[in-house]
Coordinates of C-alpha atoms and ligand atoms in Angstrom, one line a residue:
M1 CA 5.1 19.5 13.6
L2 CA 3.1 17.1 10.9
K3 CA 2.3 18.5 7.6
E4 CA -1.4 19.0 6.9
R5 CA -1.4 15.7 3.9
V6 CA -0.1 13.3 6.5
L7 CA -2.1 14.3 8.6
Q8 CA -5.6 14.3 6.9
K9 CA -3.5 10.2 6.1
L10 CA -3.6 9.7 9.2
E11 CA -7.0 10.6 9.9
I12 CA -8.1 8.3 7.1
L13 CA -6.0 5.1 7.2
S14 CA -5.6 4.9 11.1
D15 CA -9.5 4.9 11.0
A16 CA -9.5 2.4 8.1
A17 CA -6.8 0.0 10.7
K18 CA -9.0 0.0 13.3
Y19 CA -11.2 -3.5 12.3
D20 CA -8.6 -5.3 12.0
V21 CA -7.5 -5.9 16.4
S22 CA -4.9 -8.6 15.9
C23 CA -2.7 -6.9 16.7
S24 CA -1.8 -7.0 20.9
S25 CA 1.3 -7.4 21.7
G26 CA 2.8 -10.9 21.5
Q27 CA 6.8 -12.1 23.4
S28 CA 9.8 -11.0 21.8
N29 CA 12.8 -10.0 23.0
R30 CA 15.2 -8.0 21.0
K31 CA 17.8 -6.3 22.6
N32 CA 18.7 -2.4 22.5
K33 CA 22.5 -2.5 20.1
D34 CA 24.7 -0.2 19.4
K35 CA 22.4 3.1 20.3
G36 CA 19.7 1.8 19.0
L37 CA 15.9 3.3 19.4
G38 CA 13.4 1.6 21.9
N39 CA 14.1 -2.2 23.3
S40 CA 11.0 -4.5 23.0
S41 CA 11.4 -7.2 25.7
G42 CA 8.7 -9.5 28.3
S43 CA 5.8 -9.0 27.4
G44 CA 7.3 -8.3 23.4
I45 CA 7.0 -4.2 23.5
C46 CA 9.1 -0.9 24.8
H47 CA 7.1 -0.9 28.1
S48 CA 6.9 3.8 27.3
F49 CA 4.7 5.1 30.3
T50 CA 4.5 9.5 29.2
E51 CA 4.7 11.6 32.1
D52 CA 1.3 11.5 33.6
G53 CA 1.8 7.1 33.8
R54 CA -0.3 6.0 31.1
C55 CA 0.9 2.9 29.2
V56 CA 0.9 4.1 25.3
A57 CA 0.2 1.1 23.0
L58 CA 0.8 1.1 19.3
L59 CA 0.5 3.3 16.2
K60 CA -1.7 0.9 14.5
I61 CA -2.8 2.2 11.2
L62 CA -2.8 0.8 7.2
L63 CA -0.2 1.9 4.3
T64 CA -3.1 2.5 2.2
N65 CA -6.7 1.7 2.2
H66 CA -6.2 1.4 -1.4
C67 CA -7.2 -2.1 -3.0
I68 CA -8.4 -4.2 -5.2
F69 CA -10.6 -6.5 -4.0
D70 CA -14.2 -6.3 -3.5
C71 CA -14.9 -8.4 0.0
A72 CA -18.2 -7.4 0.8
Y73 CA -17.3 -7.5 4.3
C74 CA -14.4 -4.5 4.8
V75 CA -14.6 -1.1 4.6
S76 CA -11.3 -0.7 2.1
R77 CA -13.3 -2.7 -0.7
K78 CA -12.6 -1.4 -3.8
S79 CA -16.6 -0.8 -5.2
N80 CA -17.6 1.2 -1.4
D81 CA -17.1 5.1 -1.9
I82 CA -14.7 6.3 1.3
K83 CA -11.8 8.6 1.1
R84 CA -8.7 6.9 0.4
A85 CA -4.6 7.9 1.1
A86 CA -1.9 5.7 0.7
F87 CA 1.2 6.6 3.5
T88 CA 5.1 6.6 0.9
V89 CA 7.1 4.3 3.1
D90 CA 9.7 8.0 4.5
E91 CA 5.8 8.8 5.7
V92 CA 5.4 5.7 8.4
V93 CA 9.4 5.3 9.1
D94 CA 9.1 9.3 10.0
L95 CA 5.6 8.6 11.8
T96 CA 6.7 5.5 14.4
I97 CA 10.3 7.3 14.6
G98 CA 8.9 10.5 15.5
F99 CA 5.6 9.0 18.1
Y100 CA 7.9 6.5 19.7
R101 CA 10.9 9.9 20.1
R102 CA 7.5 11.4 21.4
N103 CA 6.8 8.8 23.6
Y104 CA 3.5 8.3 22.6
I105 CA 3.8 4.5 20.9
E106 CA 5.5 1.7 22.1
G107 CA 5.7 0.1 18.4
L108 CA 4.1 -0.2 15.5
F109 CA 1.1 -2.0 13.4
L110 CA 1.3 -1.7 10.1
S111 CA -2.0 -3.5 7.9
S112 CA -2.6 -2.5 4.4
G113 CA -4.9 -2.9 1.1
I114 CA -3.7 -5.0 -1.3
F115 CA -3.1 -2.4 -4.2
D116 CA -1.7 -3.0 -7.8
N117 CA -0.6 -6.5 -6.7
P118 CA 0.4 -8.6 -3.5
D119 CA 4.4 -8.6 -3.8
Y120 CA 4.0 -4.7 -5.2
T121 CA 2.1 -4.2 -1.4
M122 CA 3.7 -6.4 0.8
E123 CA 7.4 -5.1 -0.8
R124 CA 7.1 -1.4 0.2
L125 CA 5.5 -3.0 4.6
V126 CA 9.2 -5.3 4.3
R127 CA 11.0 -1.8 3.4
I128 CA 9.3 0.2 5.6
A129 CA 10.2 -2.6 8.6
K130 CA 13.6 -2.7 7.3
K131 CA 14.4 1.1 7.1
L132 CA 13.5 1.1 10.8
R133 CA 15.2 -1.7 12.0
L134 CA 18.4 -1.4 9.5
E135 CA 18.6 2.9 8.6
Q136 CA 16.5 4.2 12.0
N137 CA 18.0 1.4 14.6
F138 CA 14.7 1.4 15.6
N139 CA 14.6 -1.5 18.2
G140 CA 10.3 -1.3 19.3
Y141 CA 8.2 -4.0 18.6
I142 CA 6.1 -3.7 14.9
H143 CA 3.3 -5.8 13.5
L144 CA 3.3 -6.8 10.0
K145 CA 0.1 -7.9 7.5
A146 CA 1.9 -10.3 5.5
I147 CA -0.7 -10.2 2.3
P148 CA -1.7 -13.2 0.9
G149 CA 0.2 -14.5 -2.4
A150 CA 3.5 -12.2 -1.8
S151 CA 6.5 -14.1 -2.3
D152 CA 8.4 -16.7 -0.2
E153 CA 11.3 -14.9 -0.1
L154 CA 9.8 -11.1 0.5
L155 CA 7.7 -13.6 3.4
K156 CA 11.2 -14.2 4.5
E157 CA 12.7 -11.2 4.5
A158 CA 9.4 -9.6 6.6
G159 CA 10.1 -12.2 9.2
I160 CA 13.8 -10.6 10.0
Y161 CA 12.5 -7.5 10.4
A162 CA 9.1 -8.0 12.6
D163 CA 8.5 -9.3 15.8
R164 CA 5.4 -10.8 14.4
L165 CA 3.5 -11.5 11.0
S166 CA 0.3 -11.7 10.3
L167 CA -3.0 -13.0 7.7
N168 CA -5.9 -12.6 7.5
L169 CA -8.1 -16.1 7.4
E170 CA -11.5 -13.4 8.2
M171 CA -14.5 -15.4 6.8
P172 CA -14.7 -18.7 9.8
T173 CA -15.3 -21.0 6.8
E174 CA -14.5 -21.4 2.7
Q175 CA -18.1 -21.6 2.4
G176 CA -18.6 -18.5 4.4
L177 CA -15.5 -16.9 2.6
K178 CA -16.1 -17.6 -1.0
L179 CA -19.7 -16.0 -0.6
L180 CA -18.6 -12.4 0.1
A181 CA -14.7 -12.4 -1.2
P182 CA -15.7 -14.6 -4.0
D183 CA -12.0 -13.8 -5.2
K184 CA -10.5 -15.3 -2.2
S185 CA -9.6 -18.7 -0.7
H186 CA -8.3 -20.3 2.9
K187 CA -6.0 -22.1 0.1
D188 CA -3.9 -18.2 -0.3
V189 CA -4.0 -18.6 4.0
I190 CA -3.0 -21.3 4.6
K191 CA 0.3 -21.2 2.7
P192 CA 1.8 -18.3 3.8
M193 CA 1.4 -19.3 7.1
Q194 CA 2.5 -22.6 6.8
Y195 CA 6.7 -21.3 4.9
L196 CA 5.8 -18.6 7.8
K197 CA 6.0 -21.3 10.6
T198 CA 8.8 -23.1 8.8
E199 CA 10.8 -20.8 8.7
I200 CA 10.0 -20.1 12.8
A201 CA 11.3 -23.4 13.6
G202 CA 14.5 -23.4 11.5
H203 CA 15.0 -20.0 13.2
K204 CA 14.8 -21.0 16.4
E205 CA 17.0 -24.2 15.5
E206 CA 19.3 -22.3 14.3
R207 CA 19.5 -20.0 17.5
K208 CA 19.8 -22.8 19.9
A209 CA 22.8 -23.5 17.9
N210 CA 24.3 -19.8 17.2
Y211 CA 23.0 -17.2 19.3
K212 CA 23.9 -14.9 16.2
A213 CA 21.7 -16.4 14.1
P214 CA 18.8 -14.0 13.2
L215 CA 15.8 -13.9 14.7
F216 CA 12.6 -14.6 12.2
A217 CA 9.1 -13.0 13.7
P218 CA 9.9 -14.0 18.0
A219 CA 6.5 -13.5 18.7
G220 CA 5.0 -15.0 15.9
Q221 CA 2.1 -15.4 13.5
S222 CA -1.5 -14.3 14.7
T223 CA -4.8 -14.7 12.4
Q224 CA -8.0 -12.8 12.8
M225 CA -12.1 -14.6 12.0
V226 CA -14.5 -12.7 11.5
I227 CA -17.7 -13.6 13.7
G228 CA -20.9 -13.0 12.9
A229 CA -20.9 -11.6 9.5
T230 CA -21.5 -15.4 8.0
K231 CA -24.0 -18.0 10.1
E232 CA -21.1 -20.6 10.9
S233 CA -21.1 -21.5 14.8
D234 CA -18.9 -21.0 17.3
L235 CA -18.2 -25.3 16.7
E236 CA -17.0 -24.1 13.3
I237 CA -15.4 -21.2 14.7
L238 CA -13.5 -23.3 18.1
G239 CA -12.5 -25.6 16.0
M240 CA -11.5 -23.2 13.4
A241 CA -8.6 -21.6 15.4
D242 CA -8.1 -25.4 16.8
Y243 CA -6.6 -26.6 13.5
F244 CA -4.9 -23.4 13.6
Y245 CA -3.0 -24.0 17.1
Q246 CA -2.0 -27.5 16.2
Q247 CA -1.5 -27.3 13.2
M248 CA 0.9 -24.1 12.5
N249 CA 1.5 -23.9 15.6
M250 CA -0.4 -20.2 15.8
R251 CA 0.3 -17.5 19.1
R252 CA -3.5 -16.1 18.8
V253 CA -7.1 -16.1 16.9
Y254 CA -8.3 -13.0 17.1
Y255 CA -11.7 -12.9 16.8
S256 CA -13.2 -9.3 15.0
G257 CA -16.8 -9.7 15.9
Y258 CA -18.5 -8.1 12.8
V259 CA -19.4 -4.5 12.7
P260 CA -22.2 -4.1 9.4
I261 CA -21.2 -1.4 6.9
S262 CA -23.0 -2.3 4.8
H263 CA -26.1 -2.4 2.6
D264 CA -25.1 -5.9 0.6
N265 CA -28.2 -8.1 1.3
R266 CA -25.4 -10.8 2.2
L267 CA -24.9 -9.1 5.4
P268 CA -26.2 -8.6 8.6
S269 CA -28.6 -5.2 7.7
I270 CA -27.4 -2.2 9.3
G271 CA -27.5 -1.5 12.8
T272 CA -27.4 -5.3 14.4
P273 CA -23.4 -5.3 15.3
V274 CA -22.0 -8.7 16.8
P275 CA -23.3 -8.5 20.3
I276 CA -19.9 -8.0 22.1
I277 CA -20.8 -10.6 24.5
R278 CA -20.2 -13.4 22.0
E279 CA -17.1 -11.8 20.5
N280 CA -16.2 -12.4 25.2
R281 CA -17.1 -16.3 25.5
L282 CA -15.3 -16.9 22.1
Y283 CA -11.9 -16.0 23.8
Q284 CA -12.8 -17.4 26.9
A285 CA -13.0 -20.5 24.7
D286 CA -9.7 -20.1 23.5
W287 CA -8.2 -19.1 26.4
L288 CA -10.3 -22.7 27.6
I289 CA -8.3 -24.7 24.5
R290 CA -4.7 -23.2 24.8
Y291 CA -4.2 -23.3 28.4
Y292 CA -7.0 -25.5 30.7
G293 CA -7.2 -28.5 28.9
F294 CA -10.1 -28.2 27.5
N295 CA -10.8 -30.2 23.7
V296 CA -13.7 -27.4 21.2
N297 CA -16.1 -30.6 22.0
E298 CA -16.4 -30.7 26.0
I299 CA -17.3 -26.7 25.0
V300 CA -19.3 -27.0 22.2
G301 CA -20.5 -29.8 19.8
F302 CA -23.6 -30.5 16.9
N303 CA -25.7 -30.5 19.8
Q304 CA -24.9 -26.8 20.8
P305 CA -23.0 -25.6 18.6
N306 CA -22.7 -22.2 19.7
L307 CA -21.8 -21.2 22.8
D308 CA -24.1 -19.8 26.0
L309 CA -24.4 -16.3 26.4
D310 CA -24.8 -15.9 30.0
I311 CA -22.9 -17.7 31.2
D312 CA -18.8 -18.1 30.8
P313 CA -18.2 -21.6 29.3
K314 CA -16.2 -23.0 32.3
L315 CA -19.2 -22.1 34.4
G316 CA -20.9 -24.0 31.0
W317 CA -19.1 -27.1 31.1
A318 CA -19.1 -27.9 34.7
L319 CA -22.6 -28.3 35.3
R320 CA -23.3 -30.2 30.7
N321 CA -20.7 -32.7 33.7
M322 CA -21.8 -32.2 37.7
N323 CA -20.9 -36.1 37.3
Q324 CA -17.3 -35.3 37.7
F325 CA -18.6 -33.1 40.7
P326 CA -17.3 -32.3 43.7
V327 CA -14.1 -32.9 43.8
D328 CA -11.4 -32.7 46.4
I329 CA -9.5 -30.2 46.4
N330 CA -7.1 -31.9 48.2
R331 CA -6.4 -34.9 47.0
A332 CA -7.0 -34.1 42.9
D333 CA -4.9 -34.1 40.2
I334 CA -4.4 -30.8 39.3
E335 CA -6.1 -30.8 35.3
L336 CA -9.8 -31.5 37.6
I337 CA -9.3 -28.2 40.2
K338 CA -7.8 -26.3 36.4
R339 CA -11.6 -27.3 35.6
I340 CA -13.8 -25.7 38.8
P341 CA -15.7 -22.8 38.0
G342 CA -13.9 -19.8 40.4
I343 CA -10.8 -21.5 39.7
G344 CA -7.7 -19.5 37.2
F345 CA -5.0 -21.2 36.5
L346 CA -2.3 -19.9 38.4
S347 CA -4.6 -20.1 41.8
A348 CA -5.1 -24.0 41.0
Q349 CA -0.5 -24.0 41.1
K350 CA -1.0 -22.2 44.1
I351 CA -3.9 -24.7 46.0
V352 CA -1.2 -27.9 44.3
A353 CA 1.9 -26.0 46.5
A354 CA 0.1 -24.9 49.6
R355 CA -2.2 -28.5 50.4
K356 CA 2.0 -30.7 50.7
F357 CA 2.1 -28.7 54.1
K358 CA -1.2 -28.4 55.7
K359 CA -5.1 -29.9 54.5
L360 CA -7.0 -26.7 53.1
V361 CA -10.0 -26.1 54.7
P362 CA -12.1 -23.3 52.1
Q363 CA -10.8 -19.6 54.1
D364 CA -7.5 -21.2 53.2
L365 CA -9.2 -20.7 49.5
Q366 CA -11.0 -16.9 50.2
K367 CA -7.7 -16.2 51.3
M368 CA -5.9 -16.9 47.3
G369 CA -8.3 -15.5 45.8
I370 CA -9.9 -17.3 44.8
A371 CA -14.3 -16.7 43.2
Y372 CA -15.6 -18.8 46.6
S373 CA -19.0 -17.9 45.6
R374 CA -18.7 -19.4 42.6
A375 CA -16.5 -22.4 43.8
K376 CA -18.6 -23.6 46.9
Y377 CA -20.5 -25.1 44.6
F378 CA -17.9 -27.7 43.3
L379 CA -15.5 -28.4 46.1
A380 CA -16.1 -31.8 48.6
F381 CA -15.1 -30.7 51.5
S382 CA -17.1 -27.0 51.7
S383 CA -20.2 -27.2 54.6
P384 CA -21.2 -25.3 51.6
F385 CA -21.4 -27.7 49.6
L386 CA -23.5 -29.7 52.4
L387 CA -25.7 -26.9 52.0
H388 CA -26.6 -26.7 48.1
K389 CA -25.7 -30.6 47.4
D390 CA -29.1 -30.9 46.5
L391 CA -29.5 -28.7 44.2
T392 CA -29.2 -29.3 39.8
A393 CA -27.3 -27.9 37.8
L394 CA -30.2 -25.6 36.9
Q395 CA -30.3 -24.4 40.5
I396 CA -26.7 -23.8 41.0
K397 CA -26.8 -21.5 37.1
D398 CA -29.6 -19.1 39.1
H399 CA -27.3 -19.0 42.1
I400 CA -24.5 -17.7 40.8
L401 CA -26.6 -15.5 37.7
D402 CA -27.5 -14.0 41.8
T403 CA -24.6 -13.8 43.4
Q404 CA -23.4 -11.8 40.4
K405 CA -26.3 -9.1 39.5
S406 CA -26.1 -7.7 42.8
K407 CA -21.8 -8.1 42.7
Y408 CA -23.2 -6.1 40.0
Q409 CA -25.5 -3.9 41.1
N410 CA -23.8 -3.2 44.8
D411 CA -20.7 -2.2 42.6
F412 CA -23.2 0.1 40.3
S413 CA -24.3 2.0 43.5
N414 CA -20.1 1.8 44.9
Q415 CA -19.1 4.0 41.6
L416 CA -22.6 5.9 41.3
S417 CA -22.0 6.9 45.4
L418 CA -18.6 8.2 44.4
F419 CA -19.8 11.0 42.8
Ligands
SF4_501 S1 -8.1 -7.7 0.4 FE1 -8.5 -7.0 2.7 S2 -8.3 -4.4 2.5 FE2 -9.1 -5.5 -0.3 S3 -11.3 -5.4 0.6 FE3 -10.4 -7.4 1.2 S4 -10.1 -7.3 3.7 FE4 -10.3 -5.3 2.9

């Protein structure tokens, strides 16, 4: 049974942690040894299931919501009149182990406000991870927030015990950050990110030479940007994300739509949250940059600095580049096939593998599970293409949106008919 005092802290500090979205798990292999507890593998976290088959997640909490800073966009800012709490090191260790043993969680995501100073806070975060690993033999997933301004020694220790470390960029531009958090600067996070990048790469090399060399943040580092609190365009946001992928070997950049929590007139007014679709479009664009070979400037540009909200960015690119279509999937390069709306990364690989044995026809694509109703406008061989070959980009867009709409309506009616 959890003590009343710990329960109260848990309520406050798990609620405060919900604004940090950078906690999905990354890949990490941490084998169980010496009869330890848990085992991270494959997708990076322990896959534990409750008896009824539910997949359980990470314990996501703050160590404390006390903070010496006053970032206008943050619920934990020092000027905010809220209930404050702080866990002790042992409380977090006990909660993690207790929940883990009960199969409630697969690992720990631990962030924190900054009390006293960065080293003081980081030292506690590290102590928790160290205790879990060395005293409790915990092999589950640990994601620690790295505190900007903490010493390299502490960051190094954190990397030894955690699977993933993250430093949040917060606002996509320095100007936006200065507006809402005048005490902060992007260089405060970029410097430790560079340090972590070097350590991660160095430890990987060491492991190649000696498999007994210690792991260092095997699931890499990630960061988060708050979207919509300031006026940055998607071009600026994606440009920044691209910089982090290229220059910092970032595993993930997360986009967190700003939830209005303050009457501060530097911020959007309460009641005007960032539409969830903007977040979704940014994640889709991010995916195109990382896995589909798109440059940021192909997705957004100075003429159109924001993503379309009504269509996904891949379809948007195709409609702006109709000169690239139709594509003959029996001959085209895989890189171009991946760019066809309705054909994903894996489907493109299946197409290239299958066409070695036969000339592919539309039915083959349908059997492969491709979104043919969308792809057909961009394919050279399909007879529907012949019917649609005179359509303009705008007309194709309307057709696709209509099909999408009737699909949603059908799905909705089918769901209603179940009640
Ligand atoms: S430093 Fe972090 S926790 Fe503190 S107010 Fe700023 S964003 Fe919030």
